[in-house]
Amino acid sequence: MIDRILAKRIVPVIVLDDPASAEPLAEALLAGGLDIMEVTFRTAAAEESIRRISARFPEILVGAGTLLEIEQVKRAKDAGAQFGLAPGLNPKIVEVARAEGIQFSPGVMTPSEVEQAMALGCKLLKFFPAETAGGVGMLKNLAGPYGHTGVKVIPTGGITSANLASYLKLPVVAAIGGSWFVDKALIAAGDWKEITRLTKEALAAAAQA
Ligand code: 3PG
């Protein structure tokens, strides 16, 4: 599973208000060449959206984001989520995700949080909020003491096609996450062509890194 994220190196952070948008969005991303989706549990539509995507698009690696509650992890798994992320590090969520068999990446921002995540056995971490937390410079510093441990990060927060390559060039960065190409306004407008165009642009930028 991690291999697939590592191959494309881009994770779309998706907020859906209506599960009816899930399938056209999946098609738009596939048309752009991306077969990974992180649907965030920030809306009531998340669970049903994951269910529809996993049922109709077995070729898509679908995961759940913003997992803040134990019951969300279980609902995500039952709906078909294959991986999970959260903005922060909650040991209970790590434990339940492991018990449910979901590959889970907790969010970290500081050295102490990196060490806590490592102590819990997590090796692929979300680095959030990436740009605000110091971006590429911060990650270069964190790679000093932690690079040799094999821990990798998925920086998210403030990343776009303009800066993603600077992150992906860092050996500590496995992939980046972002919402700019699956923006809520584009989804609300049903602008699937623009989402496909932005997805292609993002993958092209990642390939240059
Ligand atoms: C997240 O949840 O990871 C962020 O909201 C995504 O950040 P972005 O909207 O700046 O890409």
PDB file of N, CA and C in Angstrom, residues 34-119:
ATOM      1  N   LEU A  34      -4.061   9.780 -11.465  1.00  0.00           N
ATOM      2  CA  LEU A  34      -3.858   9.545 -10.027  1.00  0.00           C
ATOM      3  C   LEU A  34      -4.878   8.530  -9.497  1.00  0.00           C
ATOM      4  N   ASP A  35      -4.378   7.506  -8.807  1.00  0.00           N
ATOM      5  CA  ASP A  35      -5.258   6.441  -8.317  1.00  0.00           C
ATOM      6  C   ASP A  35      -5.227   6.340  -6.789  1.00  0.00           C
ATOM      7  N   ILE A  36      -5.051   7.499  -6.155  1.00  0.00           N
ATOM      8  CA  ILE A  36      -5.028   7.560  -4.684  1.00  0.00           C
ATOM      9  C   ILE A  36      -6.005   8.648  -4.242  1.00  0.00           C
ATOM     10  N   MET A  37      -6.790   8.387  -3.200  1.00  0.00           N
ATOM     11  CA  MET A  37      -7.702   9.408  -2.665  1.00  0.00           C
ATOM     12  C   MET A  37      -7.722   9.332  -1.142  1.00  0.00           C
ATOM     13  N   GLU A  38      -7.567  10.494  -0.508  1.00  0.00           N
ATOM     14  CA  GLU A  38      -7.759  10.587   0.943  1.00  0.00           C
ATOM     15  C   GLU A  38      -9.031  11.394   1.169  1.00  0.00           C
ATOM     16  N   VAL A  39     -10.068  10.729   1.648  1.00  0.00           N
ATOM     17  CA  VAL A  39     -11.336  11.413   1.921  1.00  0.00           C
ATOM     18  C   VAL A  39     -11.383  11.726   3.414  1.00  0.00           C
ATOM     19  N   THR A  40     -11.485  13.003   3.728  1.00  0.00           N
ATOM     20  CA  THR A  40     -11.382  13.402   5.135  1.00  0.00           C
ATOM     21  C   THR A  40     -12.714  13.277   5.866  1.00  0.00           C
ATOM     22  N   PHE A  41     -12.611  12.854   7.106  1.00  0.00           N
ATOM     23  CA  PHE A  41     -13.792  12.731   7.971  1.00  0.00           C
ATOM     24  C   PHE A  41     -14.132  14.091   8.594  1.00  0.00           C
ATOM     25  N   ARG A  42     -14.241  15.093   7.720  1.00  0.00           N
ATOM     26  CA  ARG A  42     -14.635  16.416   8.200  1.00  0.00           C
ATOM     27  C   ARG A  42     -16.092  16.686   7.878  1.00  0.00           C
ATOM     28  N   THR A  43     -16.667  15.783   7.106  1.00  0.00           N
ATOM     29  CA  THR A  43     -18.074  15.950   6.730  1.00  0.00           C
ATOM     30  C   THR A  43     -18.787  14.620   6.919  1.00  0.00           C
ATOM     31  N   ALA A  44     -20.096  14.722   7.002  1.00  0.00           N
ATOM     32  CA  ALA A  44     -20.918  13.523   7.166  1.00  0.00           C
ATOM     33  C   ALA A  44     -20.870  12.651   5.917  1.00  0.00           C
ATOM     34  N   ALA A  45     -20.424  13.230   4.806  1.00  0.00           N
ATOM     35  CA  ALA A  45     -20.413  12.482   3.541  1.00  0.00           C
ATOM     36  C   ALA A  45     -19.202  11.563   3.408  1.00  0.00           C
ATOM     37  N   ALA A  46     -18.246  11.652   4.314  1.00  0.00           N
ATOM     38  CA  ALA A  46     -16.977  10.926   4.137  1.00  0.00           C
ATOM     39  C   ALA A  46     -17.180   9.410   4.043  1.00  0.00           C
ATOM     40  N   GLU A  47     -17.901   8.864   4.996  1.00  0.00           N
ATOM     41  CA  GLU A  47     -18.034   7.402   5.067  1.00  0.00           C
ATOM     42  C   GLU A  47     -18.690   6.847   3.798  1.00  0.00           C
ATOM     43  N   GLU A  48     -19.811   7.427   3.422  1.00  0.00           N
ATOM     44  CA  GLU A  48     -20.515   6.945   2.229  1.00  0.00           C
ATOM     45  C   GLU A  48     -19.675   7.167   0.966  1.00  0.00           C
ATOM     46  N   SER A  49     -18.925   8.249   0.933  1.00  0.00           N
ATOM     47  CA  SER A  49     -18.066   8.521  -0.230  1.00  0.00           C
ATOM     48  C   SER A  49     -17.003   7.438  -0.364  1.00  0.00           C
ATOM     49  N   ILE A  50     -16.379   7.077   0.753  1.00  0.00           N
ATOM     50  CA  ILE A  50     -15.360   6.011   0.731  1.00  0.00           C
ATOM     51  C   ILE A  50     -15.999   4.696   0.288  1.00  0.00           C
ATOM     52  N   ARG A  51     -17.206   4.450   0.782  1.00  0.00           N
ATOM     53  CA  ARG A  51     -17.893   3.202   0.414  1.00  0.00           C
ATOM     54  C   ARG A  51     -18.107   3.143  -1.108  1.00  0.00           C
ATOM     55  N   ARG A  52     -18.577   4.253  -1.653  1.00  0.00           N
ATOM     56  CA  ARG A  52     -18.856   4.265  -3.099  1.00  0.00           C
ATOM     57  C   ARG A  52     -17.576   4.131  -3.921  1.00  0.00           C
ATOM     58  N   ILE A  53     -16.530   4.825  -3.497  1.00  0.00           N
ATOM     59  CA  ILE A  53     -15.265   4.783  -4.256  1.00  0.00           C
ATOM     60  C   ILE A  53     -14.690   3.366  -4.211  1.00  0.00           C
ATOM     61  N   SER A  54     -14.674   2.762  -3.020  1.00  0.00           N
ATOM     62  CA  SER A  54     -14.041   1.441  -2.924  1.00  0.00           C
ATOM     63  C   SER A  54     -14.861   0.384  -3.659  1.00  0.00           C
ATOM     64  N   ALA A  55     -16.182   0.568  -3.717  1.00  0.00           N
ATOM     65  CA  ALA A  55     -17.022  -0.409  -4.422  1.00  0.00           C
ATOM     66  C   ALA A  55     -16.880  -0.273  -5.932  1.00  0.00           C
ATOM     67  N   ARG A  56     -16.841   0.942  -6.411  1.00  0.00           N
ATOM     68  CA  ARG A  56     -16.878   1.153  -7.870  1.00  0.00           C
ATOM     69  C   ARG A  56     -15.487   1.201  -8.501  1.00  0.00           C
ATOM     70  N   PHE A  57     -14.473   1.590  -7.707  1.00  0.00           N
ATOM     71  CA  PHE A  57     -13.130   1.766  -8.280  1.00  0.00           C
ATOM     72  C   PHE A  57     -12.099   0.952  -7.493  1.00  0.00           C
ATOM     73  N   PRO A  58     -12.088  -0.360  -7.712  1.00  0.00           N
ATOM     74  CA  PRO A  58     -11.111  -1.176  -6.978  1.00  0.00           C
ATOM     75  C   PRO A  58      -9.670  -0.804  -7.301  1.00  0.00           C
ATOM     76  N   GLU A  59      -9.472  -0.127  -8.432  1.00  0.00           N
ATOM     77  CA  GLU A  59      -8.114   0.261  -8.813  1.00  0.00           C
ATOM     78  C   GLU A  59      -7.614   1.468  -8.023  1.00  0.00           C
ATOM     79  N   ILE A  60      -8.519   2.124  -7.283  1.00  0.00           N
ATOM     80  CA  ILE A  60      -8.110   3.294  -6.499  1.00  0.00           C
ATOM     81  C   ILE A  60      -7.754   2.867  -5.081  1.00  0.00           C
ATOM     82  N   LEU A  61      -6.632   3.379  -4.598  1.00  0.00           N
ATOM     83  CA  LEU A  61      -6.264   3.197  -3.192  1.00  0.00           C
ATOM     84  C   LEU A  61      -6.955   4.319  -2.422  1.00  0.00           C
ATOM     85  N   VAL A  62      -7.996   3.962  -1.679  1.00  0.00           N
ATOM     86  CA  VAL A  62      -8.769   4.993  -0.980  1.00  0.00           C
ATOM     87  C   VAL A  62      -8.496   4.925   0.522  1.00  0.00           C
ATOM     88  N   GLY A  63      -8.304   6.100   1.099  1.00  0.00           N
ATOM     89  CA  GLY A  63      -8.037   6.173   2.532  1.00  0.00           C
ATOM     90  C   GLY A  63      -8.898   7.238   3.182  1.00  0.00           C
ATOM     91  N   ALA A  64      -8.812   7.281   4.509  1.00  0.00           N
ATOM     92  CA  ALA A  64      -9.593   8.239   5.290  1.00  0.00           C
ATOM     93  C   ALA A  64      -8.646   9.210   5.985  1.00  0.00           C
ATOM     94  N   GLY A  65      -8.976  10.491   5.885  1.00  0.00           N
ATOM     95  CA  GLY A  65      -8.170  11.503   6.561  1.00  0.00           C
ATOM     96  C   GLY A  65      -8.921  12.111   7.732  1.00  0.00           C
ATOM     97  N   THR A  66      -8.186  12.921   8.484  1.00  0.00           N
ATOM     98  CA  THR A  66      -8.769  13.616   9.644  1.00  0.00           C
ATOM     99  C   THR A  66      -9.457  12.626  10.584  1.00  0.00           C
ATOM    100  N   LEU A  67      -8.794  11.514  10.878  1.00  0.00           N
ATOM    101  CA  LEU A  67      -9.355  10.531  11.813  1.00  0.00           C
ATOM    102  C   LEU A  67      -9.054  11.008  13.239  1.00  0.00           C
ATOM    103  N   LEU A  68     -10.078  11.526  13.877  1.00  0.00           N
ATOM    104  CA  LEU A  68      -9.912  12.111  15.211  1.00  0.00           C
ATOM    105  C   LEU A  68     -10.545  11.250  16.298  1.00  0.00           C
ATOM    106  N   GLU A  69     -11.474  10.384  15.905  1.00  0.00           N
ATOM    107  CA  GLU A  69     -12.229   9.572  16.874  1.00  0.00           C
ATOM    108  C   GLU A  69     -12.062   8.094  16.539  1.00  0.00           C
ATOM    109  N   ILE A  70     -12.059   7.285  17.590  1.00  0.00           N
ATOM    110  CA  ILE A  70     -11.911   5.844  17.404  1.00  0.00           C
ATOM    111  C   ILE A  70     -13.004   5.288  16.484  1.00  0.00           C
ATOM    112  N   GLU A  71     -14.232   5.743  16.702  1.00  0.00           N
ATOM    113  CA  GLU A  71     -15.330   5.192  15.889  1.00  0.00           C
ATOM    114  C   GLU A  71     -15.164   5.569  14.405  1.00  0.00           C
ATOM    115  N   GLN A  72     -14.491   6.667  14.129  1.00  0.00           N
ATOM    116  CA  GLN A  72     -14.270   7.040  12.721  1.00  0.00           C
ATOM    117  C   GLN A  72     -13.339   6.040  12.043  1.00  0.00           C
ATOM    118  N   VAL A  73     -12.349   5.547  12.795  1.00  0.00           N
ATOM    119  CA  VAL A  73     -11.421   4.562  12.232  1.00  0.00           C
ATOM    120  C   VAL A  73     -12.197   3.299  11.843  1.00  0.00           C
ATOM    121  N   LYS A  74     -13.087   2.879  12.725  1.00  0.00           N
ATOM    122  CA  LYS A  74     -13.866   1.663  12.458  1.00  0.00           C
ATOM    123  C   LYS A  74     -14.813   1.875  11.276  1.00  0.00           C
ATOM    124  N   ARG A  75     -15.464   3.027  11.261  1.00  0.00           N
ATOM    125  CA  ARG A  75     -16.383   3.320  10.149  1.00  0.00           C
ATOM    126  C   ARG A  75     -15.618   3.409   8.832  1.00  0.00           C
ATOM    127  N   ALA A  76     -14.445   4.010   8.875  1.00  0.00           N
ATOM    128  CA  ALA A  76     -13.628   4.134   7.657  1.00  0.00           C
ATOM    129  C   ALA A  76     -13.252   2.743   7.147  1.00  0.00           C
ATOM    130  N   LYS A  77     -12.807   1.894   8.055  1.00  0.00           N
ATOM    131  CA  LYS A  77     -12.412   0.531   7.658  1.00  0.00           C
ATOM    132  C   LYS A  77     -13.588  -0.215   7.060  1.00  0.00           C
ATOM    133  N   ASP A  78     -14.737  -0.144   7.735  1.00  0.00           N
ATOM    134  CA  ASP A  78     -15.919  -0.860   7.244  1.00  0.00           C
ATOM    135  C   ASP A  78     -16.356  -0.342   5.869  1.00  0.00           C
ATOM    136  N   ALA A  79     -16.114   0.940   5.624  1.00  0.00           N
ATOM    137  CA  ALA A  79     -16.514   1.522   4.335  1.00  0.00           C
ATOM    138  C   ALA A  79     -15.535   1.147   3.222  1.00  0.00           C
ATOM    139  N   GLY A  80     -14.364   0.642   3.605  1.00  0.00           N
ATOM    140  CA  GLY A  80     -13.405   0.215   2.578  1.00  0.00           C
ATOM    141  C   GLY A  80     -12.097   0.975   2.568  1.00  0.00           C
ATOM    142  N   ALA A  81     -11.886   1.853   3.553  1.00  0.00           N
ATOM    143  CA  ALA A  81     -10.629   2.614   3.583  1.00  0.00           C
ATOM    144  C   ALA A  81      -9.451   1.666   3.801  1.00  0.00           C
ATOM    145  N   GLN A  82      -8.387   1.893   3.038  1.00  0.00           N
ATOM    146  CA  GLN A  82      -7.200   1.043   3.147  1.00  0.00           C
ATOM    147  C   GLN A  82      -6.062   1.720   3.898  1.00  0.00           C
ATOM    148  N   PHE A  83      -6.173   3.012   4.087  1.00  0.00           N
ATOM    149  CA  PHE A  83      -5.185   3.709   4.889  1.00  0.00           C
ATOM    150  C   PHE A  83      -5.855   4.886   5.590  1.00  0.00           C
ATOM    151  N   GLY A  84      -5.162   5.421   6.585  1.00  0.00           N
ATOM    152  CA  GLY A  84      -5.729   6.531   7.329  1.00  0.00           C
ATOM    153  C   GLY A  84      -4.653   7.524   7.722  1.00  0.00           C
ATOM    154  N   LEU A  85      -5.075   8.767   7.917  1.00  0.00           N
ATOM    155  CA  LEU A  85      -4.169   9.814   8.380  1.00  0.00           C
ATOM    156  C   LEU A  85      -4.907  10.682   9.383  1.00  0.00           C
ATOM    157  N   ALA A  86      -4.122  11.425  10.144  1.00  0.00           N
ATOM    158  CA  ALA A  86      -4.707  12.403  11.062  1.00  0.00           C
ATOM    159  C   ALA A  86      -3.764  13.590  11.141  1.00  0.00           C
ATOM    160  N   PRO A  87      -4.285  14.744  11.510  1.00  0.00           N
ATOM    161  CA  PRO A  87      -3.402  15.916  11.632  1.00  0.00           C
ATOM    162  C   PRO A  87      -2.479  15.822  12.841  1.00  0.00           C
ATOM    163  N   GLY A  88      -2.879  15.038  13.832  1.00  0.00           N
ATOM    164  CA  GLY A  88      -2.088  14.939  15.052  1.00  0.00           C
ATOM    165  C   GLY A  88      -1.806  13.504  15.449  1.00  0.00           C
ATOM    166  N   LEU A  89      -1.131  13.369  16.574  1.00  0.00           N
ATOM    167  CA  LEU A  89      -0.698  12.051  17.053  1.00  0.00           C
ATOM    168  C   LEU A  89      -1.511  11.659  18.285  1.00  0.00           C
ATOM    169  N   ASN A  90      -2.443  10.746  18.084  1.00  0.00           N
ATOM    170  CA  ASN A  90      -3.278  10.245  19.177  1.00  0.00           C
ATOM    171  C   ASN A  90      -2.998   8.751  19.325  1.00  0.00           C
ATOM    172  N   PRO A  91      -2.306   8.348  20.406  1.00  0.00           N
ATOM    173  CA  PRO A  91      -1.929   6.932  20.545  1.00  0.00           C
ATOM    174  C   PRO A  91      -3.119   5.978  20.465  1.00  0.00           C
ATOM    175  N   LYS A  92      -4.289   6.436  20.898  1.00  0.00           N
ATOM    176  CA  LYS A  92      -5.472   5.549  20.832  1.00  0.00           C
ATOM    177  C   LYS A  92      -5.873   5.294  19.382  1.00  0.00           C
ATOM    178  N   ILE A  93      -5.767   6.314  18.574  1.00  0.00           N
ATOM    179  CA  ILE A  93      -6.103   6.136  17.152  1.00  0.00           C
ATOM    180  C   ILE A  93      -5.073   5.209  16.492  1.00  0.00           C
ATOM    181  N   VAL A  94      -3.806   5.375  16.852  1.00  0.00           N
ATOM    182  CA  VAL A  94      -2.761   4.495  16.313  1.00  0.00           C
ATOM    183  C   VAL A  94      -3.084   3.037  16.662  1.00  0.00           C
ATOM    184  N   GLU A  95      -3.468   2.826  17.901  1.00  0.00           N
ATOM    185  CA  GLU A  95      -3.761   1.463  18.385  1.00  0.00           C
ATOM    186  C   GLU A  95      -4.959   0.859  17.649  1.00  0.00           C
ATOM    187  N   VAL A  96      -6.021   1.637  17.529  1.00  0.00           N
ATOM    188  CA  VAL A  96      -7.234   1.101  16.883  1.00  0.00           C
ATOM    189  C   VAL A  96      -6.990   0.863  15.398  1.00  0.00           C
ATOM    190  N   ALA A  97      -6.277   1.777  14.752  1.00  0.00           N
ATOM    191  CA  ALA A  97      -5.992   1.589  13.326  1.00  0.00           C
ATOM    192  C   ALA A  97      -5.200   0.297  13.125  1.00  0.00           C
ATOM    193  N   ARG A  98      -4.265   0.042  14.012  1.00  0.00           N
ATOM    194  CA  ARG A  98      -3.468  -1.186  13.908  1.00  0.00           C
ATOM    195  C   ARG A  98      -4.372  -2.406  14.096  1.00  0.00           C
ATOM    196  N   ALA A  99      -5.237  -2.341  15.094  1.00  0.00           N
ATOM    197  CA  ALA A  99      -6.138  -3.468  15.355  1.00  0.00           C
ATOM    198  C   ALA A  99      -7.085  -3.708  14.178  1.00  0.00           C
ATOM    199  N   GLU A 100      -7.460  -2.624  13.518  1.00  0.00           N
ATOM    200  CA  GLU A 100      -8.384  -2.736  12.375  1.00  0.00           C
ATOM    201  C   GLU A 100      -7.656  -3.101  11.085  1.00  0.00           C
ATOM    202  N   GLY A 101      -6.331  -3.093  11.139  1.00  0.00           N
ATOM    203  CA  GLY A 101      -5.555  -3.440   9.945  1.00  0.00           C
ATOM    204  C   GLY A 101      -5.462  -2.326   8.927  1.00  0.00           C
ATOM    205  N   ILE A 102      -5.562  -1.084   9.391  1.00  0.00           N
ATOM    206  CA  ILE A 102      -5.430   0.066   8.490  1.00  0.00           C
ATOM    207  C   ILE A 102      -4.040   0.672   8.659  1.00  0.00           C
ATOM    208  N   GLN A 103      -3.335   0.852   7.550  1.00  0.00           N
ATOM    209  CA  GLN A 103      -2.049   1.565   7.598  1.00  0.00           C
ATOM    210  C   GLN A 103      -2.326   3.015   7.996  1.00  0.00           C
ATOM    211  N   PHE A 104      -1.780   3.451   9.123  1.00  0.00           N
ATOM    212  CA  PHE A 104      -2.141   4.767   9.657  1.00  0.00           C
ATOM    213  C   PHE A 104      -0.912   5.663   9.807  1.00  0.00           C
ATOM    214  N   SER A 105      -1.059   6.905   9.349  1.00  0.00           N
ATOM    215  CA  SER A 105       0.001   7.899   9.492  1.00  0.00           C
ATOM    216  C   SER A 105      -0.476   9.023  10.397  1.00  0.00           C
ATOM    217  N   PRO A 106       0.037   9.093  11.624  1.00  0.00           N
ATOM    218  CA  PRO A 106      -0.323  10.200  12.499  1.00  0.00           C
ATOM    219  C   PRO A 106       0.393  11.468  12.066  1.00  0.00           C
ATOM    220  N   GLY A 107      -0.146  12.600  12.476  1.00  0.00           N
ATOM    221  CA  GLY A 107       0.478  13.874  12.141  1.00  0.00           C
ATOM    222  C   GLY A 107       1.491  14.283  13.194  1.00  0.00           C
ATOM    223  N   VAL A 108       2.607  14.831  12.719  1.00  0.00           N
ATOM    224  CA  VAL A 108       3.647  15.329  13.630  1.00  0.00           C
ATOM    225  C   VAL A 108       4.121  16.695  13.147  1.00  0.00           C
ATOM    226  N   MET A 109       4.705  17.457  14.076  1.00  0.00           N
ATOM    227  CA  MET A 109       5.250  18.757  13.699  1.00  0.00           C
ATOM    228  C   MET A 109       6.553  19.062  14.438  1.00  0.00           C
ATOM    229  N   THR A 110       6.834  18.317  15.496  1.00  0.00           N
ATOM    230  CA  THR A 110       8.007  18.611  16.329  1.00  0.00           C
ATOM    231  C   THR A 110       8.868  17.356  16.505  1.00  0.00           C
ATOM    232  N   PRO A 111      10.127  17.539  16.932  1.00  0.00           N
ATOM    233  CA  PRO A 111      10.982  16.374  17.203  1.00  0.00           C
ATOM    234  C   PRO A 111      10.350  15.428  18.224  1.00  0.00           C
ATOM    235  N   SER A 112       9.765  15.963  19.273  1.00  0.00           N
ATOM    236  CA  SER A 112       9.172  15.078  20.289  1.00  0.00           C
ATOM    237  C   SER A 112       8.034  14.250  19.707  1.00  0.00           C
ATOM    238  N   GLU A 113       7.264  14.851  18.831  1.00  0.00           N
ATOM    239  CA  GLU A 113       6.160  14.097  18.220  1.00  0.00           C
ATOM    240  C   GLU A 113       6.691  13.021  17.274  1.00  0.00           C
ATOM    241  N   VAL A 114       7.777  13.331  16.558  1.00  0.00           N
ATOM    242  CA  VAL A 114       8.397  12.310  15.702  1.00  0.00           C
ATOM    243  C   VAL A 114       8.812  11.121  16.576  1.00  0.00           C
ATOM    244  N   GLU A 115       9.416  11.410  17.724  1.00  0.00           N
ATOM    245  CA  GLU A 115       9.887  10.319  18.598  1.00  0.00           C
ATOM    246  C   GLU A 115       8.718   9.546  19.213  1.00  0.00           C
ATOM    247  N   GLN A 116       7.665  10.254  19.561  1.00  0.00           N
ATOM    248  CA  GLN A 116       6.488   9.546  20.083  1.00  0.00           C
ATOM    249  C   GLN A 116       5.908   8.616  19.019  1.00  0.00           C
ATOM    250  N   ALA A 117       5.829   9.112  17.789  1.00  0.00           N
ATOM    251  CA  ALA A 117       5.291   8.292  16.699  1.00  0.00           C
ATOM    252  C   ALA A 117       6.177   7.070  16.466  1.00  0.00           C
ATOM    253  N   MET A 118       7.498   7.280  16.498  1.00  0.00           N
ATOM    254  CA  MET A 118       8.420   6.161  16.315  1.00  0.00           C
ATOM    255  C   MET A 118       8.241   5.132  17.426  1.00  0.00           C
ATOM    256  N   ALA A 119       8.060   5.630  18.658  1.00  0.00           N
ATOM    257  CA  ALA A 119       7.890   4.714  19.800  1.00  0.00           C
ATOM    258  C   ALA A 119       6.621   3.883  19.656  1.00  0.00           C
TER     259      ALA A 119
END
